[in-house]
PDB file of C-alpha atoms in Angstrom:
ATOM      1  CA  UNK P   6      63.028  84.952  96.773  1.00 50.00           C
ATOM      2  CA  UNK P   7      66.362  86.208  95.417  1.00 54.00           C
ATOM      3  CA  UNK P   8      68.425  83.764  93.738  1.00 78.00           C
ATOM      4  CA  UNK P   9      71.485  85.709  95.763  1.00 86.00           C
ATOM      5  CA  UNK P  10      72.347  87.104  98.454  1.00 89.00           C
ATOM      6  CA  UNK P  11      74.641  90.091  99.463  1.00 89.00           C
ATOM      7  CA  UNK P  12      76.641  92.606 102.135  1.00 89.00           C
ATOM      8  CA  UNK P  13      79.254  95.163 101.786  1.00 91.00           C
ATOM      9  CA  UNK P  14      81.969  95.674 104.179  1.00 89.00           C
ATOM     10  CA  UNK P  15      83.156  98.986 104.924  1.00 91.00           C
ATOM     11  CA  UNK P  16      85.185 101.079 106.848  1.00 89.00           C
ATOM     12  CA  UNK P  17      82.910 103.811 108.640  1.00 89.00           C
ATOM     13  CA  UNK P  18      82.001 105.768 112.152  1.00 90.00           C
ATOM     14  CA  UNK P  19      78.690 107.556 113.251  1.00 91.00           C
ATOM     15  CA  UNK P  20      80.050 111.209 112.982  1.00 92.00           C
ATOM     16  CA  UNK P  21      77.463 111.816 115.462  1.00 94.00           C
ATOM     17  CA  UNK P  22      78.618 109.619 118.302  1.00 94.00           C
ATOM     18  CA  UNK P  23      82.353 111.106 117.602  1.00 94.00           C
ATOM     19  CA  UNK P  24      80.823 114.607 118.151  1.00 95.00           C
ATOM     20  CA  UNK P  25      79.496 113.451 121.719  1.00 95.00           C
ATOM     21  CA  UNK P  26      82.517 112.236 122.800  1.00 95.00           C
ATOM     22  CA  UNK P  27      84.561 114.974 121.402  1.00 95.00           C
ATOM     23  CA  UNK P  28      82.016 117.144 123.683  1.00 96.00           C
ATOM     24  CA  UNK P  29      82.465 115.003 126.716  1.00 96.00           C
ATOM     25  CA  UNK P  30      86.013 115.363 126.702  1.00 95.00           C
ATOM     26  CA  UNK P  31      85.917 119.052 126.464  1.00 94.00           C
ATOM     27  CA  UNK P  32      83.569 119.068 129.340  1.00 94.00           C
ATOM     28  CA  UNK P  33      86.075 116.674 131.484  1.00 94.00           C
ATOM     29  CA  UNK P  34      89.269 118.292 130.510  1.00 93.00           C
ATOM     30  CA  UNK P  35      86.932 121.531 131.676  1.00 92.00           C
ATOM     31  CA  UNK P  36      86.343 120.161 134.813  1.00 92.00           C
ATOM     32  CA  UNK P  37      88.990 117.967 135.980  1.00 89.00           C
ATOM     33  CA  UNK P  38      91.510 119.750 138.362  1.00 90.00           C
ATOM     34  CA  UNK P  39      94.578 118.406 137.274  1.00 87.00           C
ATOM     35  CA  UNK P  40      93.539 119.950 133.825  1.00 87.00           C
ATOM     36  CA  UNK P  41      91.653 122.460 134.789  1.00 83.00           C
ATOM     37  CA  UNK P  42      93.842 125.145 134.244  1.00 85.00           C
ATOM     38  CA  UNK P  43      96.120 123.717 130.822  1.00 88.00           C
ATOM     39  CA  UNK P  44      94.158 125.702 128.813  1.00 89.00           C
ATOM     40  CA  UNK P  45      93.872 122.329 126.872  1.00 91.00           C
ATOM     41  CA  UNK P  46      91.646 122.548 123.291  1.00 92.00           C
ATOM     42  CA  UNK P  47      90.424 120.096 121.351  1.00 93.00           C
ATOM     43  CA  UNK P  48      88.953 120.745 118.079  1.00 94.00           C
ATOM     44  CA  UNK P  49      86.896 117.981 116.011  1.00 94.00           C
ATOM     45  CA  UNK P  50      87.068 118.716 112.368  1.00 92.00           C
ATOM     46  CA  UNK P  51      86.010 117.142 109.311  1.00 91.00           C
ATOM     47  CA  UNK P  52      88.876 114.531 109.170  1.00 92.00           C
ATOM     48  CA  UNK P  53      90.546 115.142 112.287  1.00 94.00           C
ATOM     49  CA  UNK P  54      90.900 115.959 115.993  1.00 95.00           C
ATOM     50  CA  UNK P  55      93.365 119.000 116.756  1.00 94.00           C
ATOM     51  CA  UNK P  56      94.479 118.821 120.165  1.00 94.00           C
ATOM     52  CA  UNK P  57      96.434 121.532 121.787  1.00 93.00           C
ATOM     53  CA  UNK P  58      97.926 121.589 125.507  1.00 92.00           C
ATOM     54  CA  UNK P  59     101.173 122.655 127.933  1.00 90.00           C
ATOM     55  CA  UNK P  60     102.543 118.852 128.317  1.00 88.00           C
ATOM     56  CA  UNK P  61     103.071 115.703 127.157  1.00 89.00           C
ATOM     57  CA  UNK P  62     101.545 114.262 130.531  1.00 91.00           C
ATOM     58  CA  UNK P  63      98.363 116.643 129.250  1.00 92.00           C
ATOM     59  CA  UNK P  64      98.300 115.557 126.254  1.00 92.00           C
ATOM     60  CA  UNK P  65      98.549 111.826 127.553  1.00 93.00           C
ATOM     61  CA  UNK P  66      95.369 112.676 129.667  1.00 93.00           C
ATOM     62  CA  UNK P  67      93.705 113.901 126.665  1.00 94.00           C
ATOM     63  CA  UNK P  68      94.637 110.583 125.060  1.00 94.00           C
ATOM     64  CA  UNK P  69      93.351 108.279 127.536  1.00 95.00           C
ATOM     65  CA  UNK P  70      89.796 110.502 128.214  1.00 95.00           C
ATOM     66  CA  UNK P  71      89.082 110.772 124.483  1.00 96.00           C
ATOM     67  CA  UNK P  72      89.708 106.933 123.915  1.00 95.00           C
ATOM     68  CA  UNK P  73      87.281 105.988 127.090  1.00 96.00           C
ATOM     69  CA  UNK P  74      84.581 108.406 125.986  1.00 95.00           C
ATOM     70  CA  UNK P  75      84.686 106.634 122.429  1.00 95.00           C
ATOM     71  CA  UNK P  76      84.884 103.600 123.444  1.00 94.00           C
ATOM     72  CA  UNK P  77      81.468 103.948 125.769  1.00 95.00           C
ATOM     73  CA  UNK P  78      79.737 105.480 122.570  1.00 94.00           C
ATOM     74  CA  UNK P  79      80.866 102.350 120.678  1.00 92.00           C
ATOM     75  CA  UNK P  80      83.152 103.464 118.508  1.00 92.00           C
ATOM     76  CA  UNK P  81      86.158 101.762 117.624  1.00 91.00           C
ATOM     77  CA  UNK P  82      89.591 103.097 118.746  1.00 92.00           C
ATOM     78  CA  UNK P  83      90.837 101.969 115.142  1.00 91.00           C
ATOM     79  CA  UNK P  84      89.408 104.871 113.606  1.00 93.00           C
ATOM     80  CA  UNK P  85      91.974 107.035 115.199  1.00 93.00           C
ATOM     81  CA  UNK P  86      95.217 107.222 113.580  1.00 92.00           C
ATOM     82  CA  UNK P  87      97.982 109.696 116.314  1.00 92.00           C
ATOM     83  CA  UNK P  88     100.121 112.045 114.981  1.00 91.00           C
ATOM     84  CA  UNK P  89     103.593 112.886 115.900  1.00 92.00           C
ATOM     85  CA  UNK P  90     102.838 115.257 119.050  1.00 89.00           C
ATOM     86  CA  UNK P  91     104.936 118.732 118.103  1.00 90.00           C
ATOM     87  CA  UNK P  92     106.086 121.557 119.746  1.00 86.00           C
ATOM     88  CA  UNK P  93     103.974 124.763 119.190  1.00 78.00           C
ATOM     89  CA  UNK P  94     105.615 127.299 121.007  1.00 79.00           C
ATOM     90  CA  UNK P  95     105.358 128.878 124.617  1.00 79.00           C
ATOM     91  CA  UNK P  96     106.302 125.472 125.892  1.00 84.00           C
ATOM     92  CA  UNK P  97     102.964 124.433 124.193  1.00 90.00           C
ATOM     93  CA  UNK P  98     102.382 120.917 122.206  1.00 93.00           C
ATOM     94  CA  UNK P  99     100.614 120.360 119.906  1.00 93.00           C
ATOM     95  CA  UNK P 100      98.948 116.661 118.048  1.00 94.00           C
ATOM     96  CA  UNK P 101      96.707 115.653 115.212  1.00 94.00           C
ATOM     97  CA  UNK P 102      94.958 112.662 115.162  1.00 94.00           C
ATOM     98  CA  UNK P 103      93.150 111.570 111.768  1.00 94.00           C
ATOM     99  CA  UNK P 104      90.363 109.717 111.428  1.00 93.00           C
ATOM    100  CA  UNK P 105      90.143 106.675 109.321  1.00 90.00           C
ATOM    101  CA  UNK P 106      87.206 105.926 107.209  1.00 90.00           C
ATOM    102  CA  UNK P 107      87.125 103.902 104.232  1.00 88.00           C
ATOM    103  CA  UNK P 108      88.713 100.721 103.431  1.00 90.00           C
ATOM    104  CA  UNK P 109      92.355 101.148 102.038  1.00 88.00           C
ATOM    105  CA  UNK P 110      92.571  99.050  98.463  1.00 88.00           C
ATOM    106  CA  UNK P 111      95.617  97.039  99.975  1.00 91.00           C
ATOM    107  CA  UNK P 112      93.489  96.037 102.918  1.00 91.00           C
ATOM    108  CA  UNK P 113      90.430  95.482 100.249  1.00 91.00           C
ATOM    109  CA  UNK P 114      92.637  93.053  98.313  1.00 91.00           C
ATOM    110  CA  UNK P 115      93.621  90.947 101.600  1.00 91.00           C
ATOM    111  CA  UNK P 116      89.929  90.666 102.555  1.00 91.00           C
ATOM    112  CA  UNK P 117      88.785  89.332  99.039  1.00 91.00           C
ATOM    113  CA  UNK P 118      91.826  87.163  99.105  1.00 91.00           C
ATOM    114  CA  UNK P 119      90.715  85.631 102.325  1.00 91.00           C
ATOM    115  CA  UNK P 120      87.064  85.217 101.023  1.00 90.00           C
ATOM    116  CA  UNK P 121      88.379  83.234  97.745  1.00 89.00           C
ATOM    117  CA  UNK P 122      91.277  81.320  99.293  1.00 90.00           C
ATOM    118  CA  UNK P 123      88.577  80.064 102.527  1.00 88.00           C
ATOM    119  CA  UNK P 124      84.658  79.842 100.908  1.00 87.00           C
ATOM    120  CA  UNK P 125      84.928  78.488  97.323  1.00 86.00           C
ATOM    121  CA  UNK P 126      81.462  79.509  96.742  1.00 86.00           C
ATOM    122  CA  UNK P 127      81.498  83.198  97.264  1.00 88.00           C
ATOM    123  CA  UNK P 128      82.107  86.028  95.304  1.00 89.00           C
ATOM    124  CA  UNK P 129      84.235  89.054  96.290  1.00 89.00           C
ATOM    125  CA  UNK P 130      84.412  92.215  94.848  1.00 89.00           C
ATOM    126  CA  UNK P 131      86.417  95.514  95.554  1.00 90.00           C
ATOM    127  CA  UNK P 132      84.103  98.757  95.071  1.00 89.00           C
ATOM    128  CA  UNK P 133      86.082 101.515  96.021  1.00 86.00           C
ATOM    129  CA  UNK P 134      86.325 101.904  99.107  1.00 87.00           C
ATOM    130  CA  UNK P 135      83.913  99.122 100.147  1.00 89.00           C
ATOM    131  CA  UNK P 136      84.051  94.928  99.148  1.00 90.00           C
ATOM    132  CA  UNK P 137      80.555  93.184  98.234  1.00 91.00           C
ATOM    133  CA  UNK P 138      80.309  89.871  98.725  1.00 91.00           C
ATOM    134  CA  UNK P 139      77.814  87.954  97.405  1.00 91.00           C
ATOM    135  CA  UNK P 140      76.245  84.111  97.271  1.00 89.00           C
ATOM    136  CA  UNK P 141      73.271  81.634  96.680  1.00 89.00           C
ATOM    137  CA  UNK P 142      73.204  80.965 100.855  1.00 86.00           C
ATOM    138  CA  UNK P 143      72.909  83.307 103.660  1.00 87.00           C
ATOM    139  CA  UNK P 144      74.360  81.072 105.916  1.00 88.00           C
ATOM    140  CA  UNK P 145      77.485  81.352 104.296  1.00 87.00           C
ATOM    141  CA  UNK P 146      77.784  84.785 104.109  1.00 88.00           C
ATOM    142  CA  UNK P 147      77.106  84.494 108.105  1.00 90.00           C
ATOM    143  CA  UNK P 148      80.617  82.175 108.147  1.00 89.00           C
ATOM    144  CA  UNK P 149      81.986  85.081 106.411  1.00 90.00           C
ATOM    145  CA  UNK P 150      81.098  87.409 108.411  1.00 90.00           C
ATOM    146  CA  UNK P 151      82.191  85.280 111.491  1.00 90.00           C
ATOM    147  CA  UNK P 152      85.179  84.706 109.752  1.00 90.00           C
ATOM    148  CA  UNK P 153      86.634  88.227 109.383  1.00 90.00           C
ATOM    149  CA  UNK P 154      85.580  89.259 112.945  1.00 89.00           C
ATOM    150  CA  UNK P 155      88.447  86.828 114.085  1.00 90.00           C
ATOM    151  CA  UNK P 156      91.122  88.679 112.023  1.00 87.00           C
ATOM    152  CA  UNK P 157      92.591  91.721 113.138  1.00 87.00           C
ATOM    153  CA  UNK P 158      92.424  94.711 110.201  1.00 87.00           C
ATOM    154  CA  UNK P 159      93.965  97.660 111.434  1.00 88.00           C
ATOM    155  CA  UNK P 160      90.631  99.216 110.241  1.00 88.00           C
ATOM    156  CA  UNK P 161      86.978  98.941 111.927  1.00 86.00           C
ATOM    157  CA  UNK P 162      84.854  96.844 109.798  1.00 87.00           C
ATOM    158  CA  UNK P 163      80.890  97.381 109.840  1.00 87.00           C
ATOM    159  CA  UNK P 164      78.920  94.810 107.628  1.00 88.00           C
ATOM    160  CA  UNK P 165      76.460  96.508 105.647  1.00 87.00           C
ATOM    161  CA  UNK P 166      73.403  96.294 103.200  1.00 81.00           C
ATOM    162  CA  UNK P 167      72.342  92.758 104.141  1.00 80.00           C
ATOM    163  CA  UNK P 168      70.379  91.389 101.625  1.00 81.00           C
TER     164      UNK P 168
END
């Protein structure tokens, strides 16, 4: 039996599950009529979503069938991060939206904060982009755990390598 026990808390997405939505709104934008013929793209990259279309009221479409498609694959809207939409010529706009992954060290020092200032017993540590937190009682790392689901980061938080 381990004399401690530990998790990590980072700041992550299943690439995967962004690719499948990605390709779901492509094939409603495709088939919808009101968008049918906007020539709309959207392009997934490696940190971020291109979208190009004629209108704002497109692109607001876009918006609202990308989040819903996300949200059914259980991914967390927080990940996204909009762009200013821009002009980009032939009455075309055009928007990036970047995807957030990894814990910022500002956020990292709040959540370690929180863990010292409310369980005595527990040890938090910043690792990059990831905090450990550690103790002699799994239960208490469950109150922790508890604990920062009630706050509201403007980052998704996974829990991680439960030990």
């Amino acid at each position: 039996m381990a004399s401690t026990y530990s998790f990590d808390i980072v700041s992550d997405f299943d690439r995967q599950e962004l690719v499948n939505a990605v390709d779901q709104t492509v094939r409603e934008i495709k088939s919808r009529y009101d968008l049918k013929d906007t020539q709309t793209t959207v392009e997934l990259g490696e940190e971020a979503i291109n979208i190009n279309t004629d209108s704002e009221f497109t692109l607001d479409a876009v918006h609202t069938i990308l989040t819903t498609k996300a949200a059914k694959r259980n991914l967390s809207l927080k990940i996204f991060d909009y762009g200013k939409s821009e002009s980009a010529g032939g009455n075309r706009v055009r928007q990036e939206i970047k995807l957030r992954k990894g814990i910022s060290s500002e956020i990292a020092k709040q959540i370690s904060k929180l863990i010292r200032d409310e369980f005595k017993k527990l040890q938090a540590s910043i690792q990059g982009d990831t905090v450990r937190v550690s103790a002699k009682s799994k239960d208490d790392l469950q109150l922790v755990i508890q604990r920062l689901k009630q706050e509201d980061y403007p980052v998704a938080l996974q829990f991680t390598n439960y030990r």
